PDB file of C-alpha atoms in Angstrom:
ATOM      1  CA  UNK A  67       7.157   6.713  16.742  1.00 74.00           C
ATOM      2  CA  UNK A  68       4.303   7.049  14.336  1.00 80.00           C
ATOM      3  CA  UNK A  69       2.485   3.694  13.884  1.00 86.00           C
ATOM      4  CA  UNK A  70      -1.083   2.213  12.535  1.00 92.00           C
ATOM      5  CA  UNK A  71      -2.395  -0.724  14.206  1.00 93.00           C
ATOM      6  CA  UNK A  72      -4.679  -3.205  13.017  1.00 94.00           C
ATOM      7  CA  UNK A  73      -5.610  -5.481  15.972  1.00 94.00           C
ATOM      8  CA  UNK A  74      -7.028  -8.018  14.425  1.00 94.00           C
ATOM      9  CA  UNK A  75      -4.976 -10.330  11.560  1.00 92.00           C
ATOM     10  CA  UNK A  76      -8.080 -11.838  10.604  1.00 95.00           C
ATOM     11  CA  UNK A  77     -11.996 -11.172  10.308  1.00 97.00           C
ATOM     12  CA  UNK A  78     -14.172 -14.015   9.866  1.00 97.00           C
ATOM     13  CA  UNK A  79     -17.964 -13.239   9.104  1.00 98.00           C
ATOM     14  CA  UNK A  80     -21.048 -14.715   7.244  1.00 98.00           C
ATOM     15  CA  UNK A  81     -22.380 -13.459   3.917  1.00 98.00           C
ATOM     16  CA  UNK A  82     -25.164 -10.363   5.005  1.00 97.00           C
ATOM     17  CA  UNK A  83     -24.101  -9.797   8.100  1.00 98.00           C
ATOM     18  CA  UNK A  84     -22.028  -6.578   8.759  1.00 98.00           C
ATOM     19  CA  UNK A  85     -18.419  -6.375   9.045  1.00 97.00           C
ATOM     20  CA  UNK A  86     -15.711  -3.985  10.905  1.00 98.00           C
ATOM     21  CA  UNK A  87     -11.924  -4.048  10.447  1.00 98.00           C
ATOM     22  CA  UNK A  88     -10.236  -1.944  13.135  1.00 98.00           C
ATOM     23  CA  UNK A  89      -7.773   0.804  12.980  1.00 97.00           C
ATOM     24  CA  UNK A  90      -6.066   2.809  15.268  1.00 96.00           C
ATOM     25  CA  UNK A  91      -3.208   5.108  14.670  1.00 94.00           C
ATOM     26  CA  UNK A  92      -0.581   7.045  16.246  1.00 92.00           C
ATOM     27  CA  UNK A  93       0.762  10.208  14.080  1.00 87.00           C
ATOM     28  CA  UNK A  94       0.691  13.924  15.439  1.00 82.00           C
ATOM     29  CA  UNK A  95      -1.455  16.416  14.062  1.00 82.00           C
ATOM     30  CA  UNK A  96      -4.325  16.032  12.013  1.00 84.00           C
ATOM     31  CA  UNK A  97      -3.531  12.908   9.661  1.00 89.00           C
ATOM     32  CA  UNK A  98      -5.044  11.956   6.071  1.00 91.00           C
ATOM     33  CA  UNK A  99      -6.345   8.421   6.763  1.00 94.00           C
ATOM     34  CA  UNK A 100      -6.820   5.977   4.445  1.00 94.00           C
ATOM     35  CA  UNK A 101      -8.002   2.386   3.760  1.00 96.00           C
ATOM     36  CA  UNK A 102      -6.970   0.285   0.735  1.00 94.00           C
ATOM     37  CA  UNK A 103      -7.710  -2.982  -0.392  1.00 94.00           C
ATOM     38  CA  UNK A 104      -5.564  -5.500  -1.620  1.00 90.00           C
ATOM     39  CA  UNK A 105      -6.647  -8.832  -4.061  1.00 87.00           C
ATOM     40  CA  UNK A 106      -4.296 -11.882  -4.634  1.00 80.00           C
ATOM     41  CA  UNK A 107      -1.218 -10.998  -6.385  1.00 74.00           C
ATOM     42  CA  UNK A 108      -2.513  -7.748  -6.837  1.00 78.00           C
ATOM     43  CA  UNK A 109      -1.712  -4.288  -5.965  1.00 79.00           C
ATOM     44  CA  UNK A 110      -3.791  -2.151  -3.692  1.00 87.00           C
ATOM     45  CA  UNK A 111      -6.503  -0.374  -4.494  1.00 90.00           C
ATOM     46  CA  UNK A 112      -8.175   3.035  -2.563  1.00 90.00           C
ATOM     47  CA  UNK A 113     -11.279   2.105  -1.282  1.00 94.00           C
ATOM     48  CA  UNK A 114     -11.975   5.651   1.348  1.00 94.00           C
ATOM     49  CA  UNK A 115     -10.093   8.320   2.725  1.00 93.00           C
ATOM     50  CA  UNK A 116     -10.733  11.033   5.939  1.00 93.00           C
ATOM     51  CA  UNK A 117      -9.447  14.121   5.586  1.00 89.00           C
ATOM     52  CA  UNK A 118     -11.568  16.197   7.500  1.00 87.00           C
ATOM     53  CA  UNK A 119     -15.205  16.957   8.047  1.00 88.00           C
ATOM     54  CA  UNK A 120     -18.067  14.415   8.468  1.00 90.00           C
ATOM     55  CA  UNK A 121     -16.463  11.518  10.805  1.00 93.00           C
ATOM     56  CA  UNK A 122     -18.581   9.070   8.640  1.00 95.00           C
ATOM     57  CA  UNK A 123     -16.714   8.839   4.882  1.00 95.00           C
ATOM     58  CA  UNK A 124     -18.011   6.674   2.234  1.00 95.00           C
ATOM     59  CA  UNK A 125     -15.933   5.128  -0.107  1.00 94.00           C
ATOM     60  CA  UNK A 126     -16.254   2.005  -2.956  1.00 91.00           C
ATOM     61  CA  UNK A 127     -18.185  -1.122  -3.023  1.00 92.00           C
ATOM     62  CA  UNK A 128     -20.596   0.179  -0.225  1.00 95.00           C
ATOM     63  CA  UNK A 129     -18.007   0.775   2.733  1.00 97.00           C
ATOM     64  CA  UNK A 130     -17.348   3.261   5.163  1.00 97.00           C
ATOM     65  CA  UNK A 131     -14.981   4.162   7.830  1.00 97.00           C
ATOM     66  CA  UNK A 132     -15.704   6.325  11.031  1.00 96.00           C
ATOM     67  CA  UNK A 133     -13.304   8.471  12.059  1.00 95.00           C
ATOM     68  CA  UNK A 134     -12.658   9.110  15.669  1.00 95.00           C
ATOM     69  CA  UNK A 135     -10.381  11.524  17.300  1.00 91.00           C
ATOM     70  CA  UNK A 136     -10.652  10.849  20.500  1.00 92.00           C
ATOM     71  CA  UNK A 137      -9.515   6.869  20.272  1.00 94.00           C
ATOM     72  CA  UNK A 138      -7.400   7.900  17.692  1.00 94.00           C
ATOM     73  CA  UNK A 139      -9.678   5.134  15.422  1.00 96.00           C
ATOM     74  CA  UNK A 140     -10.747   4.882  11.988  1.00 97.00           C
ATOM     75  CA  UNK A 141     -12.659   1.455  11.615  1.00 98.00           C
ATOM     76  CA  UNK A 142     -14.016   0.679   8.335  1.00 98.00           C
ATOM     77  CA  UNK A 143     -17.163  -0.803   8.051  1.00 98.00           C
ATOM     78  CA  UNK A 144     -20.100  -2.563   6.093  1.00 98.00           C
ATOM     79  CA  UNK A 145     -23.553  -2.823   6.446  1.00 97.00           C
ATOM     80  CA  UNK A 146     -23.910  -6.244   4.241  1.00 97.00           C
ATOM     81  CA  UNK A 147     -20.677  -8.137   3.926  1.00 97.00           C
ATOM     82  CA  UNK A 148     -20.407  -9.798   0.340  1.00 97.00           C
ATOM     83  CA  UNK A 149     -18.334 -13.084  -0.523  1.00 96.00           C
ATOM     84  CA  UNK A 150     -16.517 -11.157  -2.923  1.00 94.00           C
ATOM     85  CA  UNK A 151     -15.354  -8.658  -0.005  1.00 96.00           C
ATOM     86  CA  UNK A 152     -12.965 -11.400   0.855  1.00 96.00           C
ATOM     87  CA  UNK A 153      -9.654  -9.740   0.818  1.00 95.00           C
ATOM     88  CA  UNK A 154      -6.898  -8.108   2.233  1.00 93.00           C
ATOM     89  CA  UNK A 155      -8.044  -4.796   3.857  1.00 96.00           C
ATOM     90  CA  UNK A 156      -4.909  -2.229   4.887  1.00 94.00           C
ATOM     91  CA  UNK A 157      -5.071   0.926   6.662  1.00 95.00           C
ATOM     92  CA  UNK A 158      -3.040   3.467   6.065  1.00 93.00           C
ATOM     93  CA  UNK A 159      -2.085   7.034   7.674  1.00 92.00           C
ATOM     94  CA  UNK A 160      -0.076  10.568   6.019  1.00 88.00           C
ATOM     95  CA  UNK A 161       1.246  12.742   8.695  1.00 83.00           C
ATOM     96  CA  UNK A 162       0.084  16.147   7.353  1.00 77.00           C
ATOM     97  CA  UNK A 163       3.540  17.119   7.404  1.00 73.00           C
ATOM     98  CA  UNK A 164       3.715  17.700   3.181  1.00 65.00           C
ATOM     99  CA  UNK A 165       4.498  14.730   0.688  1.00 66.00           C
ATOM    100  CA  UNK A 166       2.935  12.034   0.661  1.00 68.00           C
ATOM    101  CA  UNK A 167       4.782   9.407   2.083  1.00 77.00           C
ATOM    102  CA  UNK A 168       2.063   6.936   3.839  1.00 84.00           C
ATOM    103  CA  UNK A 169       2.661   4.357   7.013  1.00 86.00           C
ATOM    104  CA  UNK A 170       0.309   1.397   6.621  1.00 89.00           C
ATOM    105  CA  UNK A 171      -0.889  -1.259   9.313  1.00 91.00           C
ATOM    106  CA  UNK A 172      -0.056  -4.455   9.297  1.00 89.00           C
ATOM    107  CA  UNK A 173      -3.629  -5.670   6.943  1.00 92.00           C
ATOM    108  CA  UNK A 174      -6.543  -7.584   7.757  1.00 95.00           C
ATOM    109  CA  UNK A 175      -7.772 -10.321   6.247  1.00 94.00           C
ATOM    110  CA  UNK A 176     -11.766 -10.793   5.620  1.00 96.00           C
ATOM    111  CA  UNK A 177     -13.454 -14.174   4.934  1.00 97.00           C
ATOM    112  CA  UNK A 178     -16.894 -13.697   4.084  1.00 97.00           C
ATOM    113  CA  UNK A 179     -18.554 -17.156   4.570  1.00 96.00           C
ATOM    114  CA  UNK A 180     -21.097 -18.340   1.839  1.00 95.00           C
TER     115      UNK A 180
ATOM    116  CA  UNK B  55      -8.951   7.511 -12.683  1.00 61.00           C
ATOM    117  CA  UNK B  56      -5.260   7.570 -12.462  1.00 65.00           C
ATOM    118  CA  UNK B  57      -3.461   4.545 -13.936  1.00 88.00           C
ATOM    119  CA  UNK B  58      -0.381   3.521 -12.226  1.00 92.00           C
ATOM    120  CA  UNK B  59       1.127   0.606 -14.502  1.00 93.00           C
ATOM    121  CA  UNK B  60       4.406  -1.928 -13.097  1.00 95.00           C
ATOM    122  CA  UNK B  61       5.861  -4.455 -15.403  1.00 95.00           C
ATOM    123  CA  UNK B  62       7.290  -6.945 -14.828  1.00 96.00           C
ATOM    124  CA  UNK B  63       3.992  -8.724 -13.585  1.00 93.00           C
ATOM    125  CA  UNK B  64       6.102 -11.958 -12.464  1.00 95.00           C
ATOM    126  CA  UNK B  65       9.698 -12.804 -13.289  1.00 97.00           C
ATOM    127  CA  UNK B  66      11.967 -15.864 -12.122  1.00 97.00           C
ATOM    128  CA  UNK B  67      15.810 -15.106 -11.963  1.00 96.00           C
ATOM    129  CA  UNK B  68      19.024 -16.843 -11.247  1.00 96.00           C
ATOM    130  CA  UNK B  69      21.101 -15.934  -8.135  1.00 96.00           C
ATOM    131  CA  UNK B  70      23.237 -13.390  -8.651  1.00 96.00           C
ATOM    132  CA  UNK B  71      21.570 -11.695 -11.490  1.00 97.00           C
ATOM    133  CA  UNK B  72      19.907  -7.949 -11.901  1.00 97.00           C
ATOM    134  CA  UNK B  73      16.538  -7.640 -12.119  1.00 97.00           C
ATOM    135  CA  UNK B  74      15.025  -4.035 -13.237  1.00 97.00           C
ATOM    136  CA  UNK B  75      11.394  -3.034 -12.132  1.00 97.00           C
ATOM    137  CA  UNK B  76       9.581  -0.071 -14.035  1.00 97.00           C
ATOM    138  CA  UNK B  77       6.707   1.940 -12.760  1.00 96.00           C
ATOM    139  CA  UNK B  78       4.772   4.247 -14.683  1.00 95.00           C
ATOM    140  CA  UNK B  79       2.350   6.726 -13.790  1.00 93.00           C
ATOM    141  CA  UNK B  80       0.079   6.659 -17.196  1.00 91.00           C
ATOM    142  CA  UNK B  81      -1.977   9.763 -16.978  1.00 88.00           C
ATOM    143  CA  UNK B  82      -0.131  11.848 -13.693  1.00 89.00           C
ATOM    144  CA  UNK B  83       2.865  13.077 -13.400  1.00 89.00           C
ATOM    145  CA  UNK B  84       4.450  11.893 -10.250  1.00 88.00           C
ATOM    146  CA  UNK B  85       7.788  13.647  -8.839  1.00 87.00           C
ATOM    147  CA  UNK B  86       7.617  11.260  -5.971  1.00 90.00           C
ATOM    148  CA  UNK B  87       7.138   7.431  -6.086  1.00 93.00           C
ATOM    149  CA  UNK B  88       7.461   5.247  -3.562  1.00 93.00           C
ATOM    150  CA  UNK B  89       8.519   1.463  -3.306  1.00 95.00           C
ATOM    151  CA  UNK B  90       6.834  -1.136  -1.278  1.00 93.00           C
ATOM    152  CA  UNK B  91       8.022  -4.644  -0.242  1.00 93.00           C
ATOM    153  CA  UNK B  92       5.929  -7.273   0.585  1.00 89.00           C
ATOM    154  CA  UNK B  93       5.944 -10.515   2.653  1.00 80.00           C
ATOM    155  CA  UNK B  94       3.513 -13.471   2.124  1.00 74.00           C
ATOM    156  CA  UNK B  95       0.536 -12.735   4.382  1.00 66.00           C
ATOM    157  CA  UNK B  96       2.391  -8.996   5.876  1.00 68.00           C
ATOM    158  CA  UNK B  97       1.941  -5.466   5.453  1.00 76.00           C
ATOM    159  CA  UNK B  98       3.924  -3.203   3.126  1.00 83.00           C
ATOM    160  CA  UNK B  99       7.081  -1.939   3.927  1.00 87.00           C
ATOM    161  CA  UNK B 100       8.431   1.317   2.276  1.00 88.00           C
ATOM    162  CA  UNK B 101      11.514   0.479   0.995  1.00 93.00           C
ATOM    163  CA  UNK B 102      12.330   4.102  -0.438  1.00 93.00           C
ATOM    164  CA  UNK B 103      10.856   7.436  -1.558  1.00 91.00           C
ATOM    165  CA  UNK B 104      11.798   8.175  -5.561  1.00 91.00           C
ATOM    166  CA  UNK B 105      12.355  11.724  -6.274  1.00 88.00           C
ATOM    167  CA  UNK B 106      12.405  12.678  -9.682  1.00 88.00           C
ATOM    168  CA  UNK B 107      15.746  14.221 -10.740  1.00 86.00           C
ATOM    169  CA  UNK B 108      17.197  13.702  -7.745  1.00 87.00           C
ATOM    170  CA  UNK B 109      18.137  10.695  -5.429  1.00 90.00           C
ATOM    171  CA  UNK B 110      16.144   8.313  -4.015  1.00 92.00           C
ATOM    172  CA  UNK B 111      15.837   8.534  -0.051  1.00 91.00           C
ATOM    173  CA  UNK B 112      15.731   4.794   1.255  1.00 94.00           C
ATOM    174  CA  UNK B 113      14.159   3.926   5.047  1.00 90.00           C
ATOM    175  CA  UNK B 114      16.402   2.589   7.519  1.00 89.00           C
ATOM    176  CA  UNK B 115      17.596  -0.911   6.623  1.00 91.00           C
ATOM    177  CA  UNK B 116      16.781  -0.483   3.111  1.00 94.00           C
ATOM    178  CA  UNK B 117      20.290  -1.490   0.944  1.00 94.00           C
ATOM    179  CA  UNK B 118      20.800   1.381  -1.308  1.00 94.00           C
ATOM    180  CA  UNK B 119      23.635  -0.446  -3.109  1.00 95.00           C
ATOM    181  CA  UNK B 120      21.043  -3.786  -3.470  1.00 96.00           C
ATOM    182  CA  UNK B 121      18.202  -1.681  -4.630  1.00 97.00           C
ATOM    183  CA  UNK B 122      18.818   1.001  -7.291  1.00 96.00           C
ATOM    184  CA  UNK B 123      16.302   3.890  -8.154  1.00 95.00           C
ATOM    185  CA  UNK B 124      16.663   5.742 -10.997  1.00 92.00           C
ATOM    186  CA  UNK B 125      13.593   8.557 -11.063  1.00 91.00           C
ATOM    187  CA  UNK B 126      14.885   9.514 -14.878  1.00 84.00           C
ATOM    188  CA  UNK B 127      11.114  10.988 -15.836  1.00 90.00           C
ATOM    189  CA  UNK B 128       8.067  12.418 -14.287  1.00 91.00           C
ATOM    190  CA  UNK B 129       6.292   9.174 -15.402  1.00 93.00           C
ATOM    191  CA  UNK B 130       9.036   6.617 -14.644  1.00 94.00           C
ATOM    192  CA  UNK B 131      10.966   4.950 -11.706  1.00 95.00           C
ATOM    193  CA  UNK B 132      12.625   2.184 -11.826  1.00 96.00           C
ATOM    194  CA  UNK B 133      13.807  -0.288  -9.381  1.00 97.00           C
ATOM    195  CA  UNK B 134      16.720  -2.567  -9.579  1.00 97.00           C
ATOM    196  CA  UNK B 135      17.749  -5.427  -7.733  1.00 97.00           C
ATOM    197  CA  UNK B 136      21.382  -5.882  -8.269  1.00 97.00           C
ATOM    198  CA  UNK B 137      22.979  -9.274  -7.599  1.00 96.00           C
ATOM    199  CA  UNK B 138      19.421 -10.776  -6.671  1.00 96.00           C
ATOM    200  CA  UNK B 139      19.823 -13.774  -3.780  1.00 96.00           C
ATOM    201  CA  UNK B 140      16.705 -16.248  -2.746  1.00 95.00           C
ATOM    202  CA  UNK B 141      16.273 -13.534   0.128  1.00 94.00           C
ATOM    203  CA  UNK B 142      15.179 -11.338  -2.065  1.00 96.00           C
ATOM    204  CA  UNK B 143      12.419 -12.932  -3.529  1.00 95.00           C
ATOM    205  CA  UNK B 144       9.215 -10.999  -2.429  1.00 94.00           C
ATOM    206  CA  UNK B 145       6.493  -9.332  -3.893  1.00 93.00           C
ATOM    207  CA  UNK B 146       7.710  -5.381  -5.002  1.00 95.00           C
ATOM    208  CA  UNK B 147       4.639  -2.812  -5.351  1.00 93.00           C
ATOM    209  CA  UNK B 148       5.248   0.773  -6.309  1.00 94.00           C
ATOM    210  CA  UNK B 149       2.837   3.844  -5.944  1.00 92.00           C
ATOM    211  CA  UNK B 150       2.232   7.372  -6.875  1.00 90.00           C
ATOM    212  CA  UNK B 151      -0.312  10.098  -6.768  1.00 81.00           C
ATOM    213  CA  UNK B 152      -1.454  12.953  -8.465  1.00 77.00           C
ATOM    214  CA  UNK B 153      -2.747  14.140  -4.439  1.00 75.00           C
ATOM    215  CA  UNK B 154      -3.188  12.711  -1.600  1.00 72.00           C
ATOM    216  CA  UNK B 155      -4.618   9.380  -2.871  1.00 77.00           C
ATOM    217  CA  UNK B 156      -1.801   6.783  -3.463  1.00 83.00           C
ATOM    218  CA  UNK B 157      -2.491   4.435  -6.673  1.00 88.00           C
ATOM    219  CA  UNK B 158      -0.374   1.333  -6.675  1.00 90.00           C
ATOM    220  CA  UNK B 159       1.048  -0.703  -9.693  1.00 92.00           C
ATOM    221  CA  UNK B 160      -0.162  -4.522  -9.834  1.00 90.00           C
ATOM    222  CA  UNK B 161       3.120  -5.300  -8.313  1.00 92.00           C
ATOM    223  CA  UNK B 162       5.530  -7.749  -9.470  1.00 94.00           C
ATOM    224  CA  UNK B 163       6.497 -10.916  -7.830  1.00 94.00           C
ATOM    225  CA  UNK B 164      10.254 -11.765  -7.890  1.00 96.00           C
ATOM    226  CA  UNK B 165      11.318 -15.569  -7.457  1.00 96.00           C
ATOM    227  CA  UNK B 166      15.650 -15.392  -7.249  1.00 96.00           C
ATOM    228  CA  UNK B 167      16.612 -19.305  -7.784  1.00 95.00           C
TER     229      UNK B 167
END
């Protein structure tokens, strides 16, 4: 069955210091991957997608995910984490089957400590 | 960018009343929408896939008889909750793209009394 697991439900780390919110996925074929970030009572919003190419794709508010084929991975990733990155990160996968239905992990939550 | 817009924002309803959520897709036009629920502190489960002009293909477990999609337009879908119970109360998202990228209304959260 085609799955996205995020192992971790939450990610605690200090203002400045870098952050990484894991991914791995399980979908045939050569996926679109995704991450999307969600506010309180808020709908998500696209932060960086991988759709082929450069492992390393940059997205919004200074983050980036590496892609990785062999572990099946696509961690995304800060260099400086911000108190305002506090939030609820989701992964997300398209089988690159056509349409664009999307299977999404379970989210990660950040705290970015003052 | 493209503008996906959901209203209600928030609405509070009796047991055993209908409840109709609209999704628009403000500057796309979307022949496919999709329908999220979510849980307090969970991920996103696809309830259904809206197909414009056609019917709406709902995931396993997914009550097609609770939760009506019309797909009338290739800006709107709509989502109804028909004789709402306290189970149902959740937080509803919907999404569309012009590609590959999804863009997600604000959601709406749904309180059932």
């Amino acid at each position: 069955a085609q799955s996205v697991a995020q192992p971790e439900d939450q990610v605690n780390v200090a203002e400045g210091n870098p952050l990484t919110v894991k991914c791995t996925y399980s979908v045939s074929g050569n996926p679109y991957l995704f991450w999307y970030v969600q506010y309180p009572n808020r709908g998500l919003q696209f932060l960086l997608k991988y759709i082929t190419g450069d492992n390393l794709v940059k997205g919004s508010y200074g983050f980036e995910a590496e892609f990785n084929k062999s572990q099946t991975s696509f961690h995304l990733k800060k260099p400086s984490a911000l108190v305002s990155d506090s939030a609820l990160y989701f992964c997300a996968v398209r089988p690159n089957t056509g349409g664009f239905k999307t299977i999404f992990g379970a989210g990660t939550r950040l705290f970015v400590k003052a | 960018g493209a503008v996906v817009s959901q209203h209600p924002s928030r609405v509070i309803c009796k047991s055993g009343t209908s409840v109709k959520i609209e999704c628009r897709s403000l500057d796309f036009q979307a022949t496919t929408m999709f329908w999220y629920r979510q849980f307090p502190k969970k991920s996103l489960m696809l309830m259904a896939t809206s197909n414009e002009g056609s019917k709406a293909t709902y995931e396993q477990g997914v009550e097609k008889d609770k939760f009506l999609i019309n797909h009338a337009s290739l800006t709107l879908s709509t989502l109804t909750v028909t004789s709402a119970h306290p189970e149902d109360s959740s937080f509803y998202i919907c999404s569309a793209g012009p590609n590959e990228k999804l863009f997600f209304g604000s959601g709406t959260q749904l309180s059932v009394l």
